[in-house]
Coordinates of C-alpha atoms in Angstrom, one line a residue:
Chain A
M300 CA 0.2 -0.2 0.3
S301 CA 1.8 3.4 -0.6
R302 CA 0.2 6.7 0.7
S303 CA 1.4 10.4 0.0
V304 CA 2.1 13.4 2.0
V305 CA 2.8 16.6 0.4
L306 CA 4.9 19.1 2.9
I307 CA 3.3 22.7 2.5
G308 CA 4.2 25.3 3.7
G309 CA 6.4 29.4 2.7
P310 CA 9.6 29.5 2.7
D311 CA 11.5 28.8 6.1
S312 CA 8.4 27.4 7.7
G313 CA 10.5 24.3 9.1
K314 CA 9.6 21.7 6.2
T315 CA 12.9 20.7 5.3
N316 CA 14.2 20.4 8.9
Y317 CA 11.4 18.3 10.0
V318 CA 12.1 16.2 6.8
G319 CA 15.7 15.7 7.9
R320 CA 14.8 15.1 11.5
A321 CA 11.7 12.5 10.6
W322 CA 14.0 9.6 9.4
P323 CA 16.3 9.2 12.6
A324 CA 13.4 8.9 14.2
L325 CA 11.6 6.2 12.1
D326 CA 14.6 5.0 12.0
A327 CA 15.2 4.8 15.5
K328 CA 12.1 2.5 15.4
M329 CA 10.5 4.0 18.6
G330 CA 7.7 6.3 17.5
R331 CA 4.5 5.5 16.0
L332 CA 5.9 5.2 12.8
Q333 CA 8.7 3.0 11.8
A334 CA 10.1 2.5 9.1
A335 CA 10.3 -1.2 7.8
H336 CA 13.7 -1.0 5.9
Q337 CA 16.5 1.1 4.8
P338 CA 15.7 3.4 2.2
T339 CA 17.5 2.3 -1.0
D340 CA 17.9 6.7 -1.9
I341 CA 18.3 8.5 1.3
T342 CA 21.2 10.9 0.1
F343 CA 18.9 13.8 0.5
V344 CA 17.1 13.2 3.8
L345 CA 21.0 12.4 5.8
E346 CA 22.2 15.9 4.0
V347 CA 20.2 17.0 5.9
T348 CA 20.5 14.6 8.7
D349 CA 23.8 16.1 8.9
H350 CA 23.4 19.5 9.2
L351 CA 21.2 19.0 11.9
N352 CA 23.6 16.0 13.9
S353 CA 26.9 19.2 13.1
G354 CA 24.8 21.3 15.7
H355 CA 23.1 23.4 12.6
F356 CA 19.3 23.6 10.6
A357 CA 19.2 23.2 7.0
P358 CA 20.3 25.9 4.8
R359 CA 17.1 27.3 3.2
S360 CA 17.0 25.8 -0.6
E361 CA 17.3 28.9 -2.5
L362 CA 16.0 27.0 -5.9
A363 CA 12.2 27.9 -6.0
D364 CA 11.8 24.9 -8.7
S365 CA 14.1 22.3 -6.7
R366 CA 12.2 19.4 -5.4
R367 CA 13.5 16.4 -3.6
D368 CA 11.1 13.4 -2.5
F369 CA 12.0 11.2 0.9
E370 CA 10.7 8.0 -0.3
V371 CA 10.2 5.3 2.6
V372 CA 8.0 2.7 3.6
V373 CA 6.7 2.1 7.5
A374 CA 5.1 0.5 9.8
E375 CA 3.3 0.8 12.8
R376 CA 4.7 -1.8 14.8
K377 CA 7.9 -4.3 14.0
G378 CA 6.1 -6.7 11.3
G379 CA 2.4 -5.4 11.1
P380 CA 1.4 -3.7 7.7
E381 CA 3.5 -1.8 5.4
T382 CA 3.7 1.4 4.1
T383 CA 5.1 3.0 1.4
I384 CA 5.4 6.6 2.4
V385 CA 5.7 9.6 -0.5
I386 CA 7.0 12.8 1.1
P387 CA 7.2 15.6 -1.2
D388 CA 9.9 18.6 0.3
I389 CA 9.3 21.0 -2.4
S390 CA 10.8 24.6 -1.6
G391 CA 9.2 27.4 -0.1
E392 CA 9.6 29.5 -2.7
L393 CA 7.7 27.5 -5.3
W394 CA 4.9 27.6 -3.3
L395 CA 4.1 31.8 -2.6
R396 CA 4.5 31.5 -6.2
A397 CA 1.6 29.5 -6.5
V398 CA -0.3 30.5 -4.4
E399 CA 0.6 34.6 -6.3
D400 CA -0.6 32.9 -9.1
S401 CA -2.9 30.1 -8.3
E402 CA -0.8 28.1 -11.2
I403 CA 1.2 25.6 -10.1
A404 CA 3.6 22.8 -12.4
V405 CA 0.6 20.0 -13.4
D406 CA 3.3 17.3 -11.6
W407 CA 3.2 18.6 -8.3
M408 CA -1.0 19.7 -8.8
D409 CA -0.3 16.0 -9.9
E410 CA 0.8 15.2 -6.5
L411 CA -1.9 17.2 -4.3
T412 CA -4.6 15.2 -5.4
R413 CA -2.8 12.0 -4.6
A414 CA -2.0 12.4 -1.8
D415 CA -4.0 11.2 1.0
G416 CA -2.7 14.2 2.9
A417 CA -0.9 17.0 4.4
L418 CA 1.9 18.6 6.9
L419 CA 1.3 22.4 6.1
F420 CA 4.1 24.7 7.9
V421 CA 4.5 27.7 9.7
R422 CA 7.0 28.2 12.0
V423 CA 7.3 30.3 14.7
G424 CA 9.5 34.2 14.8
S425 CA 10.5 33.0 11.2
D426 CA 12.2 35.9 9.5
Q427 CA 10.4 35.0 6.3
D428 CA 7.3 36.0 8.0
V429 CA 5.4 38.7 6.5
R430 CA 2.8 40.5 8.7
P431 CA -1.1 42.0 7.8
L432 CA -0.8 45.6 6.0
D433 CA -1.9 47.7 9.5
W434 CA -3.5 51.3 8.9
V435 CA -2.1 52.8 11.9
T436 CA 1.7 51.2 11.7
S437 CA 2.0 51.3 8.4
K438 CA 0.6 54.1 8.1
R439 CA 4.1 55.6 10.7
M440 CA 6.1 53.4 8.9
M441 CA 5.5 54.5 5.5
A442 CA 5.7 58.4 6.4
K443 CA 8.7 57.3 7.2
L444 CA 10.3 54.6 4.8
G445 CA 7.8 54.9 1.5
T446 CA 6.5 52.0 0.3
P447 CA 8.1 49.4 -1.5
D448 CA 7.6 48.1 -5.3
D449 CA 6.3 44.8 -5.0
P450 CA 5.3 44.6 -1.3
S451 CA 5.0 40.4 0.4
L452 CA 1.8 38.9 0.7
P453 CA 1.9 38.4 4.3
T454 CA 2.3 35.3 5.3
Q455 CA -1.6 34.4 6.7
V456 CA -3.1 35.3 3.7
M457 CA -1.1 32.4 1.8
L458 CA -1.9 29.8 4.4
C459 CA -5.2 30.9 4.4
E460 CA -4.4 30.1 0.5
L461 CA -2.8 26.7 0.9
L462 CA -5.9 24.9 3.3
R463 CA -7.8 27.1 0.3
F464 CA -5.9 24.7 -2.8
L465 CA -5.0 21.5 -0.4
E466 CA -9.4 22.2 -0.6
V467 CA -10.0 22.2 -3.7
S468 CA -7.5 18.9 -4.5
L469 CA -7.0 16.7 -1.9
V470 CA -9.8 13.7 -2.5
D471 CA -11.3 11.5 1.1
R472 CA -9.4 8.9 2.0
S473 CA -9.9 5.7 1.1
D474 CA -12.7 4.6 3.7
G475 CA -14.6 8.3 2.5
S476 CA -13.5 10.3 5.2
R477 CA -12.1 13.8 4.9
P478 CA -8.6 13.9 4.2
R479 CA -5.8 15.6 7.5
V480 CA -4.3 18.2 7.8
A481 CA -2.1 18.7 10.1
I482 CA -1.2 22.2 10.9
V483 CA 2.4 22.3 12.6
V484 CA 3.6 25.0 14.2
S485 CA 7.8 24.3 14.5
A486 CA 11.1 26.1 16.1
W487 CA 7.7 25.9 19.2
D488 CA 10.3 26.0 21.4
A489 CA 10.6 29.8 21.6
V490 CA 7.5 30.1 23.1
D491 CA 7.3 30.8 26.4
A492 CA 5.8 28.1 29.5
E493 CA 2.5 30.4 29.7
K494 CA 2.0 30.4 25.1
F495 CA 3.0 27.0 25.3
A496 CA -0.1 25.9 27.7
A497 CA -1.8 27.9 25.6
G498 CA -1.4 25.7 23.3
P499 CA -0.1 26.4 19.0
Q500 CA -3.3 27.3 18.4
A501 CA -3.8 30.0 20.5
Y502 CA -1.2 30.8 18.6
L503 CA -2.2 30.9 15.2
E504 CA -5.4 32.9 16.8
R505 CA -3.0 35.4 18.1
E506 CA -0.4 36.0 15.8
Y507 CA -2.5 34.8 12.6
P508 CA -6.2 35.3 13.1
L509 CA -7.5 34.5 9.6
L510 CA -5.4 31.4 8.9
A511 CA -7.4 30.6 12.8
G512 CA -11.2 31.9 11.6
R513 CA -10.7 29.4 8.0
L514 CA -9.7 26.5 10.5
D515 CA -12.3 25.9 12.3
D516 CA -14.9 27.1 9.3
V517 CA -13.2 24.2 7.7
E518 CA -15.9 21.3 6.4
R519 CA -13.2 19.9 3.6
L520 CA -10.4 18.9 5.3
N521 CA -10.1 16.8 8.8
V522 CA -7.6 19.2 10.3
R523 CA -4.9 18.7 13.4
V524 CA -2.9 21.2 15.1
F525 CA 1.2 20.3 16.6
G526 CA 3.9 22.2 18.2
L527 CA 7.3 20.6 17.2
S528 CA 11.1 21.2 17.5
V529 CA 13.1 18.7 15.5
V530 CA 16.2 19.6 17.8
G531 CA 14.0 21.2 21.1
G532 CA 16.2 24.2 21.3
D533 CA 17.4 26.8 18.0
L534 CA 20.4 25.2 16.4
K535 CA 21.7 28.7 16.2
T536 CA 21.4 30.7 19.7
D537 CA 21.1 28.1 22.3
E538 CA 25.0 27.5 22.7
E539 CA 23.9 24.6 25.0
C540 CA 21.1 23.0 22.2
R541 CA 24.6 22.9 20.5
D542 CA 27.4 21.1 22.2
A543 CA 24.6 18.3 23.6
V544 CA 23.7 18.1 19.9
Q545 CA 26.7 17.4 18.7
E546 CA 28.2 15.6 21.5
G547 CA 25.0 13.0 21.7
G548 CA 23.8 13.5 17.7
L549 CA 19.9 13.1 18.0
D550 CA 18.2 10.7 19.8
G551 CA 16.1 12.2 22.0
R552 CA 16.0 15.4 20.8
G553 CA 13.2 17.4 19.8
W554 CA 9.6 16.1 20.9
V555 CA 5.9 17.7 19.1
S556 CA 3.3 19.4 21.0
D557 CA 0.1 17.9 20.9
Q558 CA -3.6 18.2 23.8
D559 CA -4.4 14.9 25.8
E560 CA -7.7 14.4 25.8
K561 CA -8.0 16.6 29.2
G562 CA -6.6 19.4 27.1
L563 CA -3.9 19.8 28.5
W564 CA -1.0 20.8 26.3
T565 CA 2.4 18.4 26.9
R566 CA 5.6 17.3 25.3
D567 CA 5.7 13.8 22.8
P568 CA 8.8 12.7 22.3
D569 CA 7.8 10.6 19.2
L570 CA 8.6 12.8 16.2
T571 CA 6.5 10.6 14.1
L572 CA 2.3 12.4 15.0
P573 CA 1.9 13.9 12.9
V574 CA 2.8 12.5 9.6
A575 CA 1.6 8.8 11.9
W576 CA -1.7 10.9 12.7
V577 CA -2.3 11.9 8.7
V578 CA -1.6 8.2 7.2
G579 CA -3.3 6.3 11.0
T580 CA -6.7 4.7 10.3
Chain B
M188 CA 12.2 27.6 -46.1
T189 CA 13.5 28.2 -42.1
C190 CA 12.2 28.5 -39.1
D191 CA 14.2 30.1 -36.1
H192 CA 12.1 28.8 -33.6
R193 CA 11.7 25.8 -35.7
V194 CA 13.5 22.7 -32.8
G195 CA 16.2 21.7 -33.3
T196 CA 16.9 24.0 -37.0
V197 CA 19.6 26.9 -35.4
G198 CA 20.4 28.9 -38.4
G199 CA 20.1 25.9 -40.7
D200 CA 16.8 24.4 -43.0
A201 CA 14.7 22.2 -41.5
V202 CA 13.6 20.3 -44.3
G203 CA 15.1 17.1 -45.5
A204 CA 17.7 17.5 -42.4
S205 CA 17.7 16.0 -39.0
H206 CA 18.9 17.7 -36.9
G207 CA 15.8 17.4 -34.2
T208 CA 16.2 16.4 -30.3
D209 CA 15.4 12.7 -28.6
A210 CA 12.4 14.2 -26.8
L211 CA 11.2 15.5 -30.4
P212 CA 11.8 13.8 -33.5
E213 CA 9.1 14.6 -34.8
A214 CA 9.8 18.1 -35.2
D215 CA 12.2 17.5 -38.1
E216 CA 9.1 16.2 -40.1
I217 CA 7.0 18.1 -42.8
G218 CA 3.9 19.0 -40.2
G219 CA 5.4 18.5 -36.8
A220 CA 6.1 20.8 -33.9
V221 CA 7.9 23.5 -35.1
L222 CA 7.3 25.0 -31.5
E223 CA 8.9 23.3 -27.6
R224 CA 5.7 22.5 -25.9
P225 CA 5.4 24.6 -23.4
S226 CA 5.3 23.8 -20.0
S227 CA 2.1 23.2 -19.1
T228 CA 0.7 24.4 -15.6
A229 CA -2.5 23.0 -13.6
S230 CA -4.3 26.6 -12.1
F231 CA -6.3 26.8 -9.0
P232 CA -9.4 28.7 -8.8
S233 CA -8.9 31.9 -8.7
S234 CA -9.3 34.2 -5.7
H235 CA -9.4 37.3 -7.0
T236 CA -12.6 39.4 -7.8
L237 CA -15.6 36.2 -8.5
G238 CA -18.5 37.6 -10.7
P239 CA -22.0 37.4 -10.5
D240 CA -22.2 33.6 -11.9
V241 CA -19.3 32.2 -9.0
I242 CA -22.2 34.2 -6.4
S243 CA -25.1 33.1 -8.2
D244 CA -23.9 29.0 -7.4
M245 CA -22.6 30.7 -4.3
M246 CA -26.2 31.5 -2.9
A247 CA -27.9 28.4 -4.9
S248 CA -25.7 26.4 -1.3
R249 CA -25.4 28.7 0.9
Y250 CA -27.5 32.4 2.5
V251 CA -25.8 34.9 1.1
T252 CA -25.9 39.0 2.2
M253 CA -25.9 40.8 -0.2
V254 CA -25.6 44.4 -0.3
G255 CA -25.9 47.3 -2.8
I256 CA -22.8 49.1 -2.4
L257 CA -23.7 53.3 -4.0
G258 CA -21.6 56.4 -4.1
D259 CA -20.4 58.4 -6.2
P260 CA -16.3 58.1 -7.3
D261 CA -14.5 59.6 -4.6
S262 CA -17.4 58.8 -1.8
G263 CA -15.3 56.4 -0.1
K264 CA -16.2 52.7 -1.3
T265 CA -13.5 50.7 -1.5
A266 CA -12.6 52.0 1.8
C267 CA -14.9 50.9 3.4
L268 CA -13.6 47.5 1.7
A269 CA -10.3 47.5 3.1
S270 CA -10.7 48.7 5.7
I271 CA -13.1 45.4 6.9
Y272 CA -10.6 43.2 5.0
L273 CA -7.9 45.4 7.0
L274 CA -9.7 45.6 10.5
V275 CA -10.2 41.4 10.6
A276 CA -7.2 40.6 9.1
N277 CA -5.7 42.1 12.5
A278 CA -8.8 40.5 14.7
T279 CA -9.4 44.3 15.6
L280 CA -13.2 44.6 14.1
T281 CA -15.7 44.3 17.6
G282 CA -17.6 42.0 18.3
W283 CA -16.6 39.9 14.1
T284 CA -14.2 37.5 13.2
F285 CA -13.3 36.0 10.2
A286 CA -14.4 32.9 8.9
D287 CA -13.6 32.5 5.3
S288 CA -12.6 34.5 2.4
R289 CA -12.9 33.5 -1.4
S290 CA -11.4 36.0 -2.9
L291 CA -8.9 37.1 -0.2
M292 CA -6.4 38.5 -3.3
A293 CA -9.0 40.7 -3.7
F294 CA -9.3 41.8 -0.8
E295 CA -5.8 41.9 -0.7
D296 CA -5.2 44.1 -4.0
I297 CA -7.1 47.0 -3.2
A298 CA -6.2 47.1 0.9
R299 CA -2.5 47.3 -1.1
G300 CA -4.1 49.9 -3.3
A301 CA -2.9 52.5 -0.3
R302 CA 0.8 52.6 -1.5
D303 CA 0.9 55.2 -2.7
W304 CA 3.1 57.9 -0.9
N305 CA 5.0 60.9 -2.3
A306 CA 8.6 61.2 0.6
G307 CA 6.3 60.9 3.6
T308 CA 2.8 63.0 2.9
P309 CA -0.4 59.8 2.6
P310 CA -1.9 60.5 -1.3
D311 CA -5.5 62.0 -1.9
Q312 CA -6.3 58.8 -2.0
M313 CA -6.0 56.1 0.1
T314 CA -7.5 53.0 -1.9
V315 CA -7.6 52.7 -6.8
H316 CA -9.7 53.7 -7.6
T317 CA -12.4 51.3 -9.4
E318 CA -12.3 50.3 -12.3
M319 CA -13.8 47.2 -14.1
S320 CA -12.1 45.2 -17.3
D321 CA -15.8 43.9 -18.0
D322 CA -17.8 47.1 -17.2
R323 CA -20.8 45.7 -17.5
R324 CA -20.5 43.0 -15.0
P325 CA -20.3 43.9 -11.5
G326 CA -17.0 41.8 -10.0
F327 CA -17.4 40.8 -6.1
L328 CA -16.1 40.4 -3.2
H329 CA -16.6 37.5 -0.3
L330 CA -16.4 37.5 3.0
R331 CA -17.5 34.9 5.6
L332 CA -18.2 36.4 8.8
V333 CA -18.5 34.9 12.2
R334 CA -20.6 36.7 14.7
K335 CA -19.0 36.4 18.4
S336 CA -21.8 37.0 20.5
D337 CA -24.1 33.6 18.9
G338 CA -22.2 31.6 16.0
R339 CA -23.4 33.3 14.1
R340 CA -21.8 32.4 10.3
V341 CA -22.6 35.2 8.4
D342 CA -21.5 35.2 4.8
F343 CA -21.6 38.2 2.6
A344 CA -21.2 39.3 -1.8
L345 CA -19.5 42.9 -1.8
P346 CA -19.9 44.6 -5.2
D347 CA -16.8 46.4 -5.0
L348 CA -17.8 49.6 -8.8
P349 CA -16.6 52.1 -9.5
G350 CA -18.8 55.4 -9.1
E351 CA -19.0 56.3 -11.6
W352 CA -22.1 53.1 -12.2
T353 CA -23.1 55.4 -9.6
T354 CA -23.3 58.6 -11.5
K355 CA -24.6 57.2 -14.4
L356 CA -28.0 56.0 -12.7
I357 CA -28.8 59.4 -11.3
S358 CA -27.9 61.0 -14.2
S359 CA -29.5 59.4 -16.6
A360 CA -31.2 56.1 -15.4
Q361 CA -28.5 53.8 -17.2
A362 CA -30.2 50.5 -14.1
E363 CA -29.2 48.0 -16.2
R364 CA -26.1 47.1 -14.7
F365 CA -27.7 47.1 -11.4
G366 CA -30.1 43.9 -12.2
F367 CA -27.9 41.5 -9.5
M368 CA -28.5 44.5 -6.4
K369 CA -32.6 42.7 -7.1
S370 CA -31.7 40.2 -4.2
A371 CA -29.6 42.4 -1.9
E372 CA -30.6 42.6 1.6
A373 CA -28.8 45.8 2.3
L374 CA -28.2 48.2 0.6
W375 CA -25.1 50.7 1.4
I376 CA -25.2 54.1 -0.5
V377 CA -21.3 56.1 0.1
V378 CA -21.8 59.6 0.9
D379 CA -18.5 61.7 1.4
G380 CA -18.2 62.9 5.0
R381 CA -16.0 65.9 3.6
A382 CA -19.0 67.4 0.8
L383 CA -21.4 67.3 4.2
A384 CA -19.1 69.4 5.7
D385 CA -19.1 71.8 3.2
K386 CA -20.9 74.4 3.1
E387 CA -20.7 75.1 -0.3
R388 CA -21.4 70.6 -2.0
R389 CA -23.6 70.0 1.6
Q390 CA -26.8 70.3 -0.1
G391 CA -25.4 68.7 -3.8
A392 CA -25.0 66.1 -1.9
I393 CA -27.7 65.4 -0.1
S394 CA -29.5 66.2 -3.2
R395 CA -27.9 63.5 -5.1
V396 CA -28.5 61.0 -2.1
G397 CA -32.5 61.6 -2.0
Q398 CA -32.4 61.5 -6.5
L399 CA -30.7 58.2 -5.8
A400 CA -32.8 57.2 -3.1
E401 CA -35.5 58.0 -5.8
R402 CA -33.5 56.4 -8.9
L403 CA -33.8 53.3 -6.4
K404 CA -37.8 53.1 -5.1
A405 CA -38.4 52.5 -9.5
L406 CA -35.7 49.9 -9.0
F407 CA -37.0 47.8 -6.5
D408 CA -40.7 48.4 -6.6
G409 CA -41.4 50.6 -4.7
A410 CA -39.7 48.0 -1.3
V411 CA -36.0 49.5 -1.0
P412 CA -33.6 47.1 1.2
R413 CA -32.4 47.9 4.6
L414 CA -30.5 51.3 3.2
V415 CA -28.0 52.6 5.0
I416 CA -25.8 55.6 4.4
V417 CA -22.5 55.5 5.3
V418 CA -20.9 58.6 5.7
T419 CA -17.4 58.3 5.4
H420 CA -14.7 60.5 6.6
R421 CA -15.4 60.8 10.5
D422 CA -12.1 61.4 11.1
S423 CA -12.4 65.1 9.4
G424 CA -15.5 65.9 12.1
E425 CA -18.7 64.4 13.0
L426 CA -21.7 64.8 10.7
A427 CA -23.2 67.8 12.5
Q428 CA -26.4 68.2 13.4
T429 CA -28.4 69.9 10.8
V430 CA -26.7 68.4 8.4
S431 CA -28.3 65.5 10.2
T432 CA -31.8 67.2 9.8
R433 CA -31.5 68.0 6.6
L434 CA -30.6 64.2 5.2
L435 CA -33.5 62.2 7.5
T436 CA -35.7 65.3 5.8
E437 CA -35.3 64.5 1.7
L438 CA -35.4 60.7 2.4
Q439 CA -38.8 61.2 4.5
R440 CA -39.9 63.1 2.3
R441 CA -39.3 59.9 -0.5
D442 CA -41.1 57.6 2.1
V443 CA -37.4 55.6 1.9
E444 CA -36.3 54.7 5.2
F445 CA -32.5 54.8 6.5
T446 CA -30.3 54.0 8.8
V447 CA -27.0 56.4 8.9
V448 CA -24.0 54.7 9.9
Q449 CA -20.9 57.7 9.5
V450 CA -17.6 56.0 9.7
A451 CA -14.1 56.8 9.1
P452 CA -11.7 53.7 6.8
F453 CA -8.7 55.3 7.3
S454 CA -8.3 58.4 9.8
E455 CA -5.8 61.7 9.8
N456 CA -7.2 61.9 13.2
N457 CA -5.1 60.6 16.4
A458 CA -8.4 61.2 18.4
V459 CA -10.3 59.2 15.6
R460 CA -9.0 55.8 15.3
A461 CA -8.8 54.4 12.0
G462 CA -12.0 51.8 10.6
F463 CA -14.1 54.1 13.2
G464 CA -17.7 53.2 12.8
I465 CA -17.4 49.8 11.2
D466 CA -18.3 47.6 12.8
D467 CA -21.5 49.7 13.5
L468 CA -21.9 49.3 9.4
I469 CA -21.3 45.5 9.9
A470 CA -25.4 45.4 12.4
A471 CA -26.4 47.6 10.4
T472 CA -26.0 45.4 6.9
V473 CA -27.1 42.4 8.8
G474 CA -29.9 44.3 10.6
T475 CA -31.7 42.7 14.1
P476 CA -33.7 39.1 13.3
R477 CA -36.4 39.0 13.3
A478 CA -38.1 37.9 16.7
A479 CA -38.8 34.0 15.2
P480 CA -43.1 33.5 15.7
D481 CA -44.8 31.0 18.4
F482 CA -44.4 28.3 16.4
W483 CA -47.4 26.4 16.9
P484 CA -49.0 28.4 20.0
S485 CA -51.4 26.9 22.7
I486 CA -54.6 28.3 23.1
S487 CA -57.4 27.6 25.4
P488 CA -60.0 26.0 23.5
S489 CA -63.3 27.3 23.5
D490 CA -67.0 25.5 22.2
G491 CA -67.7 25.8 19.0
A492 CA -64.8 28.3 17.8
R493 CA -63.3 26.3 14.8
A494 CA -59.7 26.9 15.9
Y495 CA -58.4 24.8 13.3
L496 CA -59.4 27.2 10.8
A497 CA -58.3 29.3 12.7
F498 CA -55.5 29.5 13.0
R499 CA -52.9 31.8 12.2
R500 CA -55.9 33.8 10.5
D501 CA -54.9 36.9 13.0
R502 CA -51.8 37.3 11.5

């Protein structure tokens, strides 16, 4: 059985680092999903994993047309039914261009219609984040700085449009249920304890009200929000985290924030959780 | 026969020569492809301005509140739409939150109209002048909002029309382009508040509102939907009582009911926040829901009364 999960998100949203961290998690065979076999071609994920192991995040892909697929056979338990998961990692610049033009290459559209679900990424504190125009603050800013020739699309508008693309392109699951989309808020280790306790959904409501409104209104998709930290800290600024990765590797590092039965947001060390939920029964 | 664009023929003759590529062997054959196949793309449904057919389909699937938006050029119609969008985009529209928009990119386009600042000086107009690609078909914006007080979801279809349409409706009764307004639940007549504050322009502006109301009565065969007079540029000053009274007189004598809402889509005045009154405008547009009648009122039967046949006869 073959399933496809599409990773989607704007530039610098954390997609590639997640793919690079998901492979060691699958290979460790400790999570909900386990690698059943070593994939034939792991060049791409090894490159990213090497970056993480060296104490650095993978650099942003600057090539808008670059596309790297990671294909792995997984099982929910050892010896259990196997599923081939294909994770196409398409650059954020390409998605941004797709939103601006309402167009995408035919093979990528095919990938979307073939997919069983998707992970939509948004990153806390990204320097690529574009805030919505605000007439009060913008007025002061524009008076001082003037206006750029081609102002960027606000991040929340791009995310809403990507969600709409998923709505119109994903097909129902084989059991007739709605396709699943995991909203992954990456760099979730960057928020303080109060924001962590409130959860990533509350973060989206505050930072991206248009996206939060859409998530609350969407009927066509089954949506669930996760927080994500691929290594448990910021390798750029957190020296302790960087040293720990360089000394001890990725094992035991990173977590997914999920809501338990009582509604509390807790850390789950299983980094396969978002993908497992999207492809799971 | 030569053609610079012919595949596999770089500066040479195409017929009888074998310069083809592996990908396109037929290129060297007579009648074969002469141009490389362009990379094909797939399109998503656009979220720019929607056509009447899209709105019509939407109205067939769910209840949509159609709003007719009228007003002279530069009265502030587009600014009102941009202000609604920017308020929900920043979660600052009192009492309402965003749920969806099928025309998100169109909203983004009009919100970005306020771009051309001249050396720190705001432009005369914060939004660009509305022009239609098809001068006969209105372009619509869609917005679904959720009312916080009761969770009610309201879909708005908001036409962004050039002011010239209103001008021609007033001056020469050119109403054929306003056919879509027959299904409008509310009408906004947008009036430039600065004109109402200016003694020289005041009476003319009020007179035009009256003339427009008369045209609307004819368009709707006397049954004009909920009418909202939207007075813009509240940041320039509050509507004077005398002007308000004069407006009331003008519309009352035409037997038209209306509500006045003062708004400041933008603000040049620190004492008046940008977006002032927009929440009131939304509330006036949605209106107060009518009280639901008692579906099956209990009555005490009396002997000899044919209660069933008389049911609801008094309503």
